[in-house]
Amino acid sequence: KAGVTQTPRYLIKTRGQQVTLSCSPISGHRSVSWYQQTPGQGLQFLFEYFSETQRNKGNFPGRFSGRQFSNSRSEMNVSTLELGDSALYLCASSFWPFGDEQFFGPGTRLTVL
Amino acid sequence: AQTVTQSQPEMSVQEAETVTLSCTYDTSESDYYLFWYKQPPSRQMILVIRQEAYKQQNATENRFSVNFQKAAKSFSLKISDSQLGDAAMYFCAYYTGTASKLTFGTGTRLQVTL
């Protein structure tokens, strides 16, 4: 089975721009979660989606949004980028959201200049 | 607040030796799941082991095993016969149905020396 894929792998943007990151889960997995990893804050939860519904959202401003499609693929969008949004964005998928193993993608490295 | 504490920022072990990484957590939930993830320099997060809190038996995956002490809220990872490829950041995490998310610790950087 193919693993979790994330596109793009690297992204450079300037302040004020917006960005969309994509995540394709493992085939058959219906739950997708997003995490932000930075040296200062560590790994922080962004969203969890299951069957196209957002089940939970982390403590991030409204500039961070996401969605899940009927094929379980997910996207997250960050508008009005700030320097502090520079991070590794990790997507994880699982078959079931309730404590099932989450398998992570390789991440998208976002740099905001 | 629900938290995960990894008190060892860095650990070192010689090849073929055994090392134990510590993790404590704080939750008021009775039903939850605990995980250890490994993140090598490639930054790919790899699931090492999973423990269901309602199971008393400690989980084991080949050279990796855990010591789960529910009353003490402790979940340590033991790596036996350490290999150079085990060098990585190791993150402890838990998941509760109420929070619907993985809560991670700050990580322990493991070095493996010859």
mmCIF file of C-alpha atoms in Angstrom:
data_model
loop_
_atom_site.group_PDB
_atom_site.id
_atom_site.type_symbol
_atom_site.label_atom_id
_atom_site.label_comp_id
_atom_site.label_asym_id
_atom_site.label_seq_id
_atom_site.Cartn_x
_atom_site.Cartn_y
_atom_site.Cartn_z
ATOM 1 C CA LYS A 1 0.000 0.000 0.000
ATOM 2 C CA ALA A 2 1.222 3.472 -0.771
ATOM 3 C CA GLY A 3 1.851 5.656 2.244
ATOM 4 C CA VAL A 4 0.507 9.083 3.030
ATOM 5 C CA THR A 5 1.529 11.592 0.396
ATOM 6 C CA GLN A 6 1.795 15.324 0.831
ATOM 7 C CA THR A 7 2.238 17.959 -1.815
ATOM 8 C CA PRO A 8 4.146 20.080 -2.275
ATOM 9 C CA ARG A 9 7.134 18.959 -0.230
ATOM 10 C CA TYR A 10 8.675 22.411 -0.074
ATOM 11 C CA LEU A 11 7.121 25.821 -0.411
ATOM 12 C CA ILE A 12 8.449 29.358 -0.169
ATOM 13 C CA LYS A 13 5.969 32.182 0.210
ATOM 14 C CA THR A 14 6.064 35.819 1.260
ATOM 15 C CA ARG A 15 4.125 37.480 4.046
ATOM 16 C CA GLY A 16 0.529 38.204 3.198
ATOM 17 C CA GLN A 17 0.196 35.445 0.635
ATOM 18 C CA GLN A 18 -1.944 32.387 1.056
ATOM 19 C CA VAL A 19 -1.030 28.744 0.649
ATOM 20 C CA THR A 20 -2.838 25.416 0.165
ATOM 21 C CA LEU A 21 -1.299 22.142 1.246
ATOM 22 C CA SER A 22 -2.591 18.779 0.117
ATOM 23 C CA CYS A 23 -2.657 15.383 1.782
ATOM 24 C CA SER A 24 -3.639 12.024 0.290
ATOM 25 C CA PRO A 25 -4.219 9.382 2.956
ATOM 26 C CA ILE A 26 -3.444 5.701 2.772
ATOM 27 C CA SER A 27 -6.034 3.917 0.664
ATOM 28 C CA GLY A 28 -9.010 2.970 2.824
ATOM 29 C CA HIS A 29 -8.193 5.437 5.580
ATOM 30 C CA ARG A 30 -11.021 7.823 6.340
ATOM 31 C CA SER A 31 -9.498 10.005 9.028
ATOM 32 C CA VAL A 32 -6.943 12.730 8.392
ATOM 33 C CA SER A 33 -5.205 14.934 10.935
ATOM 34 C CA TRP A 34 -2.861 17.867 10.472
ATOM 35 C CA TYR A 35 -0.020 18.971 12.746
ATOM 36 C CA GLN A 36 2.389 21.884 12.726
ATOM 37 C CA GLN A 37 5.964 21.276 13.861
ATOM 38 C CA THR A 38 8.291 24.112 14.803
ATOM 39 C CA PRO A 39 11.492 24.174 16.874
ATOM 40 C CA GLY A 40 9.907 26.498 19.417
ATOM 41 C CA GLN A 41 6.421 25.042 19.830
ATOM 42 C CA GLY A 42 7.059 21.419 18.940
ATOM 43 C CA LEU A 43 4.225 19.385 17.465
ATOM 44 C CA GLN A 44 0.858 21.084 17.644
ATOM 45 C CA PHE A 45 -2.482 19.775 16.483
ATOM 46 C CA LEU A 46 -4.303 21.696 13.761
ATOM 47 C CA PHE A 47 -7.342 19.688 12.616
ATOM 48 C CA GLU A 48 -8.887 16.260 12.532
ATOM 49 C CA TYR A 49 -11.281 15.193 9.784
ATOM 50 C CA PHE A 50 -13.363 12.072 9.460
ATOM 51 C CA SER A 51 -15.794 11.372 6.638
ATOM 52 C CA GLU A 52 -15.599 14.966 5.417
ATOM 53 C CA THR A 53 -16.440 16.384 8.858
ATOM 54 C CA GLN A 54 -14.076 18.368 11.027
ATOM 55 C CA ARG A 55 -14.123 16.638 14.386
ATOM 56 C CA ASN A 56 -11.699 18.890 16.155
ATOM 57 C CA LYS A 57 -9.622 22.013 15.618
ATOM 58 C CA GLY A 58 -6.518 23.096 17.475
ATOM 59 C CA ASN A 59 -5.788 26.466 18.986
ATOM 60 C CA PHE A 60 -4.863 28.281 15.795
ATOM 61 C CA PRO A 61 -6.236 31.513 14.355
ATOM 62 C CA GLY A 62 -8.983 31.537 11.766
ATOM 63 C CA ARG A 63 -6.381 32.045 9.041
ATOM 64 C CA PHE A 64 -5.867 28.288 9.244
ATOM 65 C CA SER A 65 -8.621 26.276 7.625
ATOM 66 C CA GLY A 66 -9.050 22.872 6.132
ATOM 67 C CA ARG A 67 -11.388 20.472 4.488
ATOM 68 C CA GLN A 68 -11.740 16.849 3.524
ATOM 69 C CA PHE A 69 -13.141 15.527 0.292
ATOM 70 C CA SER A 70 -15.315 12.505 -0.372
ATOM 71 C CA ASN A 71 -12.253 10.467 -1.403
ATOM 72 C CA SER A 72 -10.711 11.287 2.024
ATOM 73 C CA ARG A 73 -8.061 13.560 0.549
ATOM 74 C CA SER A 74 -7.575 16.670 2.622
ATOM 75 C CA GLU A 75 -6.340 20.181 2.120
ATOM 76 C CA MET A 76 -5.356 22.863 4.534
ATOM 77 C CA ASN A 77 -5.189 26.539 3.721
ATOM 78 C CA VAL A 78 -3.335 29.327 5.445
ATOM 79 C CA SER A 79 -4.274 32.858 4.453
ATOM 80 C CA THR A 80 -2.391 36.087 5.091
ATOM 81 C CA LEU A 81 0.835 34.275 5.875
ATOM 82 C CA GLU A 82 3.012 35.481 8.731
ATOM 83 C CA LEU A 83 6.689 34.783 9.374
ATOM 84 C CA GLY A 84 5.682 32.599 12.319
ATOM 85 C CA ASP A 85 3.801 30.244 10.026
ATOM 86 C CA SER A 86 7.121 28.874 8.786
ATOM 87 C CA ALA A 87 7.033 25.255 9.862
ATOM 88 C CA LEU A 88 6.867 21.632 8.855
ATOM 89 C CA TYR A 89 3.221 20.711 8.275
ATOM 90 C CA LEU A 90 2.520 17.048 8.840
ATOM 91 C CA CYS A 91 -0.508 15.118 7.736
ATOM 92 C CA ALA A 92 -1.476 11.796 9.265
ATOM 93 C CA SER A 93 -4.115 9.281 8.286
ATOM 94 C CA SER A 94 -5.840 6.466 10.092
ATOM 95 C CA PHE A 95 -8.647 4.089 9.290
ATOM 96 C CA TRP A 96 -10.634 5.194 12.292
ATOM 97 C CA PRO A 97 -10.184 8.382 14.332
ATOM 98 C CA PHE A 98 -10.705 6.935 17.795
ATOM 99 C CA GLY A 99 -7.164 6.127 18.874
ATOM 100 C CA ASP A 100 -6.249 4.170 15.779
ATOM 101 C CA GLU A 101 -2.629 4.237 14.600
ATOM 102 C CA GLN A 102 -1.913 7.429 12.734
ATOM 103 C CA PHE A 103 0.503 7.116 9.832
ATOM 104 C CA PHE A 104 2.315 10.284 8.875
ATOM 105 C CA GLY A 105 3.284 11.709 5.540
ATOM 106 C CA PRO A 106 6.706 13.206 4.803
ATOM 107 C CA GLY A 107 5.467 16.723 5.524
ATOM 108 C CA THR A 108 5.438 20.017 3.687
ATOM 109 C CA ARG A 109 8.180 22.450 4.643
ATOM 110 C CA LEU A 110 6.735 25.965 4.427
ATOM 111 C CA THR A 111 9.054 28.948 4.557
ATOM 112 C CA VAL A 112 7.545 32.421 4.826
ATOM 113 C CA LEU A 113 9.835 35.301 3.885
ATOM 114 C CA ALA B 1 -4.525 20.810 30.742
ATOM 115 C CA GLN B 2 -3.593 17.524 29.234
ATOM 116 C CA THR B 3 0.169 17.223 28.912
ATOM 117 C CA VAL B 4 2.939 14.838 27.994
ATOM 118 C CA THR B 5 6.348 15.197 29.624
ATOM 119 C CA GLN B 6 9.584 13.791 28.297
ATOM 120 C CA SER B 7 12.184 14.765 30.855
ATOM 121 C CA GLN B 8 15.231 13.594 28.888
ATOM 122 C CA PRO B 9 16.023 16.013 26.046
ATOM 123 C CA GLU B 10 18.935 13.824 24.930
ATOM 124 C CA MET B 11 20.063 10.261 25.518
ATOM 125 C CA SER B 12 23.014 8.286 24.264
ATOM 126 C CA VAL B 13 23.435 4.523 23.969
ATOM 127 C CA GLN B 14 26.122 2.261 22.604
ATOM 128 C CA GLU B 15 25.321 -0.034 19.757
ATOM 129 C CA ALA B 16 23.862 -3.361 20.927
ATOM 130 C CA GLU B 17 23.034 -1.944 24.376
ATOM 131 C CA THR B 18 19.629 -1.222 25.876
ATOM 132 C CA VAL B 19 18.183 2.211 26.546
ATOM 133 C CA THR B 20 14.966 3.408 28.170
ATOM 134 C CA LEU B 21 13.234 6.643 27.267
ATOM 135 C CA SER B 22 10.879 8.138 29.837
ATOM 136 C CA CYS B 23 7.441 9.627 29.367
ATOM 137 C CA THR B 24 4.788 10.755 31.794
ATOM 138 C CA TYR B 25 1.402 12.151 30.944
ATOM 139 C CA ASP B 26 -1.486 13.804 32.621
ATOM 140 C CA THR B 27 -5.078 13.112 31.685
ATOM 141 C CA SER B 28 -8.323 12.739 33.542
ATOM 142 C CA GLU B 29 -9.669 10.333 30.933
ATOM 143 C CA SER B 30 -9.921 6.643 31.718
ATOM 144 C CA ASP B 31 -9.880 5.508 28.116
ATOM 145 C CA TYR B 32 -6.980 6.630 25.946
ATOM 146 C CA TYR B 33 -4.192 5.408 23.715
ATOM 147 C CA LEU B 34 -0.460 5.930 24.040
ATOM 148 C CA PHE B 35 2.119 6.035 21.277
ATOM 149 C CA TRP B 36 5.806 6.312 20.644
ATOM 150 C CA TYR B 37 6.860 7.869 17.356
ATOM 151 C CA LYS B 38 10.339 8.072 15.878
ATOM 152 C CA GLN B 39 11.457 10.994 13.716
ATOM 153 C CA PRO B 40 14.820 10.471 11.982
ATOM 154 C CA PRO B 41 16.684 13.304 10.232
ATOM 155 C CA SER B 42 14.431 12.808 7.195
ATOM 156 C CA ARG B 43 11.629 14.226 9.434
ATOM 157 C CA GLN B 44 9.323 11.330 8.518
ATOM 158 C CA MET B 45 7.326 10.403 11.628
ATOM 159 C CA ILE B 46 7.312 6.647 12.090
ATOM 160 C CA LEU B 47 5.027 4.829 14.495
ATOM 161 C CA VAL B 48 7.098 2.674 16.846
ATOM 162 C CA ILE B 49 4.540 1.252 19.223
ATOM 163 C CA ARG B 50 0.952 1.729 20.439
ATOM 164 C CA GLN B 51 -0.605 0.893 23.796
ATOM 165 C CA GLU B 52 -4.286 0.829 24.664
ATOM 166 C CA ALA B 53 -4.790 2.145 28.191
ATOM 167 C CA TYR B 54 -7.378 -0.492 29.081
ATOM 168 C CA LYS B 55 -4.881 -3.282 28.375
ATOM 169 C CA GLN B 56 -2.594 -4.170 31.259
ATOM 170 C CA GLN B 57 -0.180 -6.110 29.093
ATOM 171 C CA ASN B 58 2.741 -4.047 27.867
ATOM 172 C CA ALA B 59 3.000 -3.696 24.088
ATOM 173 C CA THR B 60 6.011 -5.115 22.273
ATOM 174 C CA GLU B 61 7.258 -4.695 18.732
ATOM 175 C CA ASN B 62 10.447 -6.621 18.027
ATOM 176 C CA ARG B 63 13.267 -4.764 19.854
ATOM 177 C CA PHE B 64 10.876 -2.126 21.182
ATOM 178 C CA SER B 65 8.803 -2.589 24.302
ATOM 179 C CA VAL B 66 6.999 -0.331 26.739
ATOM 180 C CA ASN B 67 6.575 -0.223 30.479
ATOM 181 C CA PHE B 68 3.061 1.095 30.991
ATOM 182 C CA GLN B 69 2.213 2.096 34.550
ATOM 183 C CA LYS B 70 -1.336 3.437 34.398
ATOM 184 C CA ALA B 71 -1.621 4.504 38.019
ATOM 185 C CA ALA B 72 1.639 6.417 37.792
ATOM 186 C CA LYS B 73 0.739 7.727 34.308
ATOM 187 C CA SER B 74 4.065 6.570 33.026
ATOM 188 C CA PHE B 75 4.834 5.126 29.591
ATOM 189 C CA SER B 76 8.518 4.425 29.005
ATOM 190 C CA LEU B 77 10.046 2.954 25.859
ATOM 191 C CA LYS B 78 12.784 0.347 26.016
ATOM 192 C CA ILE B 79 14.972 -0.237 22.987
ATOM 193 C CA SER B 80 16.985 -3.433 23.120
ATOM 194 C CA ASP B 81 20.031 -4.279 21.012
ATOM 195 C CA SER B 82 20.279 -0.670 19.831
ATOM 196 C CA GLN B 83 21.258 -0.120 16.217
ATOM 197 C CA LEU B 84 22.714 2.885 14.426
ATOM 198 C CA GLY B 85 19.407 3.268 12.598
ATOM 199 C CA ASP B 86 17.637 3.869 15.903
ATOM 200 C CA ALA B 87 19.238 7.305 16.156
ATOM 201 C CA ALA B 88 16.374 9.796 15.941
ATOM 202 C CA MET B 89 14.017 12.022 17.889
ATOM 203 C CA TYR B 90 11.494 9.989 19.820
ATOM 204 C CA PHE B 91 8.115 11.466 20.684
ATOM 205 C CA CYS B 92 5.669 10.147 23.219
ATOM 206 C CA ALA B 93 2.014 10.956 22.551
ATOM 207 C CA TYR B 94 -1.472 10.103 23.690
ATOM 208 C CA TYR B 95 -4.919 10.253 22.165
ATOM 209 C CA THR B 96 -8.221 10.622 23.956
ATOM 210 C CA GLY B 97 -11.671 10.473 22.428
ATOM 211 C CA THR B 98 -12.639 13.683 24.146
ATOM 212 C CA ALA B 99 -9.728 15.676 22.752
ATOM 213 C CA SER B 100 -9.768 13.876 19.376
ATOM 214 C CA LYS B 101 -6.106 14.604 18.765
ATOM 215 C CA LEU B 102 -2.604 13.385 19.449
ATOM 216 C CA THR B 103 -0.889 15.354 22.202
ATOM 217 C CA PHE B 104 2.880 15.110 21.890
ATOM 218 C CA GLY B 105 5.751 15.491 24.293
ATOM 219 C CA THR B 106 8.781 17.623 23.475
ATOM 220 C CA GLY B 107 10.826 14.663 22.328
ATOM 221 C CA THR B 108 14.043 12.875 23.295
ATOM 222 C CA ARG B 109 16.973 12.910 20.908
ATOM 223 C CA LEU B 110 18.638 9.491 20.918
ATOM 224 C CA GLN B 111 22.229 9.100 19.808
ATOM 225 C CA VAL B 112 23.646 5.658 19.070
ATOM 226 C CA THR B 113 27.411 5.319 19.276
ATOM 227 C CA LEU B 114 29.766 2.587 18.130
#
